[in-house]
């Protein structure tokens, strides 16, 4: 077990001469189990950071708030919430800047790409706010706990400042993390409908996941449809849109909705069971 180093601060509150340990939490099963295990086993944790994309499901915000209250009560630790300075609308309807050698300058950015490209909304909503937070706090030397599991050792990133306790210390798979939270009665209600969590519109999610959005989250589905319609209108006015589709294969929300309606009539082939979740936090 790592020993917590001595801290010192300058007059303005910036942290100096100390390695800061930061645990990232998304509200998903892996990062939540990781954070609880780190705190329970006395690992050095100076901050627990939740990077808000502004487009999490309402259940996620409620769940993370509940976890935060639990962490404060049991471990005297609380979650730091970070938000982006730009909205998704700012980015989607904004035009690509005239960078040197860019052939897309002046085009409307449009929606995040479904496959094959890094997600620019992740960069704007998560990476940039985190980098700014580190700078504002005066944090230079730091270690970041990442909730990758033993199922995904290939996702490890190079660099001494990344730590993977679920892989290297706790030896836990995704299933192990899920069972841990069930046993602790800390399960996230979103797992009633999804196998993975993320932005409500995440273009990298499966068709089954999008089906669940359509079926159970009409507000989020309408948001996607309206944004797609607005981009199509802009294209009709002569604007060049870099990407106007949420789905790979250039499928539209209207096309997907027809497919989902057909699937639903066949007996909700994508639906999960009605087994109740263990989310009362009673055993902690």
CSV table of C-alpha atoms in Angstrom, one decimal:
chain,number,residue,atom,x,y,z
A,1,UNK,CA,0.0,0.0,0.0
A,2,UNK,CA,1.3,3.4,-1.0
A,3,UNK,CA,2.2,5.8,1.8
A,4,UNK,CA,0.6,9.2,1.7
A,5,UNK,CA,3.3,11.9,1.2
A,6,UNK,CA,3.6,15.1,3.1
A,7,UNK,CA,1.7,18.1,1.7
A,8,UNK,CA,2.7,21.7,1.6
A,9,UNK,CA,0.9,24.7,0.1
A,10,UNK,CA,1.9,28.1,-1.0
A,11,UNK,CA,0.1,31.2,0.2
A,12,UNK,CA,-2.5,31.2,-2.6
A,13,UNK,CA,-3.5,27.6,-1.9
A,14,UNK,CA,-1.6,26.0,-4.8
A,15,UNK,CA,-0.2,22.6,-4.0
A,16,UNK,CA,3.6,22.3,-4.2
A,17,UNK,CA,6.2,19.6,-3.5
A,18,UNK,CA,3.7,16.8,-3.3
A,19,UNK,CA,2.4,14.1,-5.5
A,20,UNK,CA,-1.4,14.4,-5.7
A,21,UNK,CA,-3.4,11.3,-6.1
A,22,UNK,CA,-6.6,11.7,-8.1
A,23,UNK,CA,-9.3,9.1,-8.6
A,24,UNK,CA,-11.6,9.6,-11.6
A,25,UNK,CA,-15.2,8.4,-11.2
A,26,UNK,CA,-17.8,8.3,-14.0
A,27,UNK,CA,-20.6,6.6,-12.1
A,28,UNK,CA,-20.1,3.4,-14.0
A,29,UNK,CA,-19.6,0.1,-12.1
A,30,UNK,CA,-15.8,-0.1,-12.6
A,31,UNK,CA,-14.8,3.4,-11.5
A,32,UNK,CA,-17.3,3.4,-8.6
A,33,UNK,CA,-16.0,0.1,-7.3
A,34,UNK,CA,-12.4,1.3,-7.7
A,35,UNK,CA,-13.0,4.5,-5.7
A,36,UNK,CA,-14.7,2.6,-2.9
A,37,UNK,CA,-11.9,0.0,-2.7
A,38,UNK,CA,-9.2,2.7,-2.7
A,39,UNK,CA,-10.8,4.6,0.2
A,40,UNK,CA,-11.8,1.4,2.1
A,41,UNK,CA,-8.2,0.1,1.9
A,42,UNK,CA,-6.5,3.4,2.8
A,43,UNK,CA,-4.9,4.2,-0.5
A,44,UNK,CA,-3.8,7.9,-0.9
A,45,UNK,CA,-6.7,9.8,-2.5
A,46,UNK,CA,-6.6,13.6,-2.5
A,47,UNK,CA,-9.4,14.1,-5.0
A,48,UNK,CA,-12.2,12.2,-6.6
A,49,UNK,CA,-13.2,13.8,-9.8
A,50,UNK,CA,-16.4,13.5,-11.8
A,51,UNK,CA,-16.2,15.0,-15.3
A,52,UNK,CA,-19.7,16.1,-16.2
A,53,UNK,CA,-20.5,16.0,-19.9
A,54,UNK,CA,-23.7,17.9,-19.3
A,55,UNK,CA,-25.5,15.0,-21.0
A,56,UNK,CA,-25.6,12.3,-18.5
A,57,UNK,CA,-28.9,10.6,-17.8
A,58,UNK,CA,-30.8,12.0,-14.8
A,59,UNK,CA,-30.4,8.7,-13.0
A,60,UNK,CA,-26.6,9.1,-13.3
A,61,UNK,CA,-26.6,12.5,-11.6
A,62,UNK,CA,-28.8,11.2,-8.8
A,63,UNK,CA,-26.6,8.2,-8.4
A,64,UNK,CA,-23.3,10.1,-8.3
A,65,UNK,CA,-24.9,12.5,-5.8
A,66,UNK,CA,-25.8,9.5,-3.6
A,67,UNK,CA,-22.3,8.1,-3.9
A,68,UNK,CA,-20.9,11.5,-3.0
A,69,UNK,CA,-23.0,11.6,0.2
A,70,UNK,CA,-21.8,8.1,1.1
A,71,UNK,CA,-18.1,9.0,0.5
A,72,UNK,CA,-18.5,12.1,2.7
A,73,UNK,CA,-20.2,10.1,5.5
A,74,UNK,CA,-18.0,7.1,5.5
A,75,UNK,CA,-14.6,8.3,4.4
A,76,UNK,CA,-14.8,12.1,4.9
A,77,UNK,CA,-14.1,12.5,1.1
A,78,UNK,CA,-16.2,14.2,-1.4
A,79,UNK,CA,-16.4,14.3,-5.2
A,80,UNK,CA,-15.2,17.3,-7.2
A,81,UNK,CA,-17.5,18.0,-10.1
A,82,UNK,CA,-16.0,19.5,-13.3
A,83,UNK,CA,-18.0,21.0,-16.1
A,84,UNK,CA,-17.1,22.2,-19.6
A,85,UNK,CA,-17.1,25.9,-20.5
A,86,UNK,CA,-18.8,25.2,-23.9
A,87,UNK,CA,-22.1,23.5,-24.6
A,88,UNK,CA,-22.6,20.7,-27.0
A,89,UNK,CA,-24.7,23.1,-29.2
A,90,UNK,CA,-21.8,25.5,-29.3
A,91,UNK,CA,-19.6,22.8,-30.8
A,92,UNK,CA,-22.2,21.0,-33.0
A,93,UNK,CA,-23.3,24.2,-34.8
A,94,UNK,CA,-19.9,25.9,-34.6
A,95,UNK,CA,-17.7,26.2,-37.6
A,96,UNK,CA,-14.2,24.6,-37.8
A,97,UNK,CA,-11.5,27.2,-37.5
A,98,UNK,CA,-9.1,28.0,-40.2
A,99,UNK,CA,-6.1,26.0,-39.1
A,100,UNK,CA,-3.0,25.8,-41.3
A,101,UNK,CA,-3.5,23.2,-44.0
A,102,UNK,CA,-7.1,22.4,-42.9
A,103,UNK,CA,-9.4,21.4,-45.8
A,104,UNK,CA,-12.5,21.6,-43.5
A,105,UNK,CA,-12.2,25.2,-42.4
A,106,UNK,CA,-15.5,27.0,-42.4
A,107,UNK,CA,-17.5,23.7,-42.3
A,108,UNK,CA,-20.0,23.2,-39.5
A,109,UNK,CA,-18.6,20.6,-37.2
A,110,UNK,CA,-21.9,18.7,-36.7
A,111,UNK,CA,-22.2,15.6,-34.5
A,112,UNK,CA,-19.5,13.5,-32.9
A,113,UNK,CA,-18.3,10.8,-35.3
A,114,UNK,CA,-19.8,7.4,-34.6
A,115,UNK,CA,-16.7,5.4,-35.3
A,116,UNK,CA,-13.1,5.9,-36.5
A,117,UNK,CA,-12.4,9.2,-34.8
A,118,UNK,CA,-11.6,10.4,-31.3
A,119,UNK,CA,-14.6,12.0,-29.7
A,120,UNK,CA,-14.2,15.7,-29.7
A,121,UNK,CA,-17.0,16.2,-27.1
A,122,UNK,CA,-15.0,14.0,-24.7
A,123,UNK,CA,-12.0,16.3,-25.3
A,124,UNK,CA,-14.1,19.5,-24.7
A,125,UNK,CA,-16.3,18.1,-21.9
A,126,UNK,CA,-13.7,16.0,-20.0
A,127,UNK,CA,-10.1,16.6,-21.0
A,128,UNK,CA,-10.0,20.4,-21.2
A,129,UNK,CA,-11.9,21.0,-17.9
A,130,UNK,CA,-9.6,18.5,-16.1
A,131,UNK,CA,-6.5,20.1,-17.5
A,132,UNK,CA,-7.8,23.6,-16.5
A,133,UNK,CA,-8.6,22.3,-13.0
A,134,UNK,CA,-5.1,20.9,-12.6
A,135,UNK,CA,-3.7,24.3,-13.6
A,136,UNK,CA,-6.0,26.3,-11.4
A,137,UNK,CA,-5.2,24.1,-8.4
A,138,UNK,CA,-1.5,24.4,-9.1
A,139,UNK,CA,-1.2,20.6,-9.3
A,140,UNK,CA,1.9,19.5,-11.2
A,141,UNK,CA,3.1,16.2,-9.8
A,142,UNK,CA,0.1,13.9,-9.8
A,143,UNK,CA,-1.0,10.3,-10.1
A,144,UNK,CA,-4.4,9.4,-11.7
A,145,UNK,CA,-6.3,6.2,-10.7
A,146,UNK,CA,-8.1,4.8,-13.8
A,147,UNK,CA,-10.9,2.3,-13.5
A,148,UNK,CA,-9.8,-0.1,-16.2
A,149,UNK,CA,-10.4,-3.7,-15.3
A,150,UNK,CA,-8.5,-7.0,-15.7
A,151,UNK,CA,-10.6,-7.6,-18.9
A,152,UNK,CA,-8.9,-4.7,-20.6
A,153,UNK,CA,-5.1,-4.6,-19.9
A,154,UNK,CA,-4.6,-3.4,-23.4
A,155,UNK,CA,-6.2,-0.1,-22.6
A,156,UNK,CA,-3.4,0.9,-20.3
A,157,UNK,CA,-1.8,4.2,-21.3
A,158,UNK,CA,1.9,4.9,-21.2
A,159,UNK,CA,3.1,7.2,-18.5
A,160,UNK,CA,4.1,6.8,-14.8
A,161,UNK,CA,1.3,9.1,-13.6
A,162,UNK,CA,-1.5,6.6,-14.5
A,163,UNK,CA,-2.4,3.9,-12.0
A,164,UNK,CA,-4.7,0.9,-12.6
A,165,UNK,CA,-5.6,-0.6,-9.2
A,166,UNK,CA,-8.4,-2.8,-10.6
A,167,UNK,CA,-5.8,-4.5,-12.8
A,168,UNK,CA,-2.6,-4.4,-10.8
A,169,UNK,CA,-3.8,-4.5,-7.2
A,170,UNK,CA,-7.4,-5.8,-6.8
A,171,UNK,CA,-7.3,-8.1,-9.9
A,172,UNK,CA,-10.9,-7.4,-10.7
A,173,UNK,CA,-12.9,-7.9,-13.9
A,174,UNK,CA,-16.0,-6.0,-15.0
A,175,UNK,CA,-18.1,-8.9,-13.6
A,176,UNK,CA,-16.2,-8.7,-10.3
A,177,UNK,CA,-16.9,-4.9,-10.1
A,178,UNK,CA,-20.6,-5.5,-10.8
A,179,UNK,CA,-20.8,-8.2,-8.1
A,180,UNK,CA,-19.0,-6.1,-5.6
A,181,UNK,CA,-21.5,-3.2,-6.0
A,182,UNK,CA,-24.4,-5.6,-5.9
A,183,UNK,CA,-23.1,-7.1,-2.6
A,184,UNK,CA,-22.6,-3.6,-1.2
A,185,UNK,CA,-26.1,-2.7,-2.6
A,186,UNK,CA,-24.5,0.2,-4.5
A,187,UNK,CA,-25.7,-0.7,-8.0
A,188,UNK,CA,-26.3,2.1,-10.5
A,189,UNK,CA,-30.0,2.0,-11.7
A,190,UNK,CA,-28.9,2.7,-15.3
A,191,UNK,CA,-27.7,-1.0,-15.4
A,192,UNK,CA,-31.4,-1.8,-15.6
A,193,UNK,CA,-31.2,-0.8,-19.2
A,194,UNK,CA,-27.6,-0.6,-20.2
A,195,UNK,CA,-24.5,-2.8,-20.0
A,196,UNK,CA,-22.2,0.3,-20.1
A,197,UNK,CA,-22.8,3.9,-19.1
A,198,UNK,CA,-21.9,7.2,-20.8
A,199,UNK,CA,-23.3,10.2,-22.5
A,200,UNK,CA,-27.0,9.7,-23.4
A,201,UNK,CA,-26.2,10.3,-27.1
A,202,UNK,CA,-22.8,8.5,-27.2
A,203,UNK,CA,-22.3,7.6,-30.9
A,204,UNK,CA,-20.1,4.7,-29.9
A,205,UNK,CA,-22.8,2.8,-28.1
A,206,UNK,CA,-24.5,-0.2,-29.6
A,207,UNK,CA,-27.8,-0.3,-31.4
A,208,UNK,CA,-29.2,-2.2,-28.4
A,209,UNK,CA,-28.1,0.7,-26.2
A,210,UNK,CA,-29.7,3.2,-28.5
A,211,UNK,CA,-32.9,1.1,-28.4
A,212,UNK,CA,-33.0,1.6,-24.7
A,213,UNK,CA,-32.6,5.3,-25.1
A,214,UNK,CA,-35.5,5.4,-27.5
A,215,UNK,CA,-37.7,3.2,-25.4
A,216,UNK,CA,-37.0,4.5,-21.9
A,217,UNK,CA,-35.6,8.0,-22.3
A,218,UNK,CA,-37.9,10.0,-24.7
A,219,UNK,CA,-36.5,13.4,-23.7
A,220,UNK,CA,-32.9,12.3,-24.7
A,221,UNK,CA,-34.2,10.7,-27.9
A,222,UNK,CA,-36.1,13.8,-29.0
A,223,UNK,CA,-33.0,15.9,-28.3
A,224,UNK,CA,-31.0,13.7,-30.7
A,225,UNK,CA,-33.7,13.9,-33.4
A,226,UNK,CA,-34.1,17.6,-33.1
A,227,UNK,CA,-30.4,18.2,-33.4
A,228,UNK,CA,-30.2,16.0,-36.5
A,229,UNK,CA,-33.1,17.8,-38.1
A,230,UNK,CA,-31.5,21.2,-37.5
A,231,UNK,CA,-28.3,20.0,-39.2
A,232,UNK,CA,-30.2,18.8,-42.2
A,233,UNK,CA,-31.9,22.2,-42.4
A,234,UNK,CA,-28.6,23.9,-42.4
A,235,UNK,CA,-27.3,21.6,-45.1
A,236,UNK,CA,-30.4,22.5,-47.2
A,237,UNK,CA,-29.4,26.2,-46.9
A,238,UNK,CA,-26.0,25.4,-48.4
A,239,UNK,CA,-23.9,24.8,-45.3
A,240,UNK,CA,-21.3,22.0,-45.4
A,241,UNK,CA,-21.8,19.7,-42.4
A,242,UNK,CA,-18.9,17.5,-41.3
A,243,UNK,CA,-21.2,14.9,-39.7
A,244,UNK,CA,-25.0,15.0,-39.4
A,245,UNK,CA,-25.6,11.4,-38.3
A,246,UNK,CA,-25.6,9.9,-34.8
A,247,UNK,CA,-25.3,6.3,-36.2
A,248,UNK,CA,-22.7,4.6,-38.3
A,249,UNK,CA,-23.7,3.8,-41.8
A,250,UNK,CA,-25.2,7.3,-42.1
A,251,UNK,CA,-28.5,6.0,-40.6
A,252,UNK,CA,-30.9,8.7,-39.4
A,253,UNK,CA,-32.9,8.8,-36.2
A,254,UNK,CA,-36.1,8.4,-38.2
A,255,UNK,CA,-34.7,5.2,-39.8
A,256,UNK,CA,-33.6,3.8,-36.4
A,257,UNK,CA,-36.9,4.7,-34.9
A,258,UNK,CA,-38.8,2.6,-37.5
A,259,UNK,CA,-36.5,-0.3,-36.7
A,260,UNK,CA,-36.9,0.1,-33.0
A,261,UNK,CA,-40.7,0.1,-33.3
A,262,UNK,CA,-40.6,-3.1,-35.3
A,263,UNK,CA,-38.3,-4.7,-32.7
A,264,UNK,CA,-40.6,-3.6,-29.9
A,265,UNK,CA,-43.6,-5.2,-31.6
A,266,UNK,CA,-41.6,-8.5,-31.7
A,267,UNK,CA,-41.3,-8.5,-28.0
A,268,UNK,CA,-38.6,-6.0,-27.0
A,269,UNK,CA,-35.8,-8.3,-28.1
A,270,UNK,CA,-33.2,-5.9,-26.7
A,271,UNK,CA,-34.9,-5.5,-23.3
A,272,UNK,CA,-33.3,-6.8,-20.1
A,273,UNK,CA,-34.9,-8.7,-17.3
A,274,UNK,CA,-37.1,-7.3,-14.5
A,275,UNK,CA,-34.7,-8.5,-11.8
A,276,UNK,CA,-34.6,-5.6,-9.2
A,277,UNK,CA,-31.4,-3.8,-8.7
A,278,UNK,CA,-29.5,-3.7,-5.5
A,279,UNK,CA,-29.2,0.1,-5.1
A,280,UNK,CA,-30.3,1.0,-1.6
A,281,UNK,CA,-26.8,1.3,-0.1
A,282,UNK,CA,-28.1,-0.6,2.9
A,283,UNK,CA,-25.1,-2.8,3.4
A,284,UNK,CA,-22.6,0.0,3.7
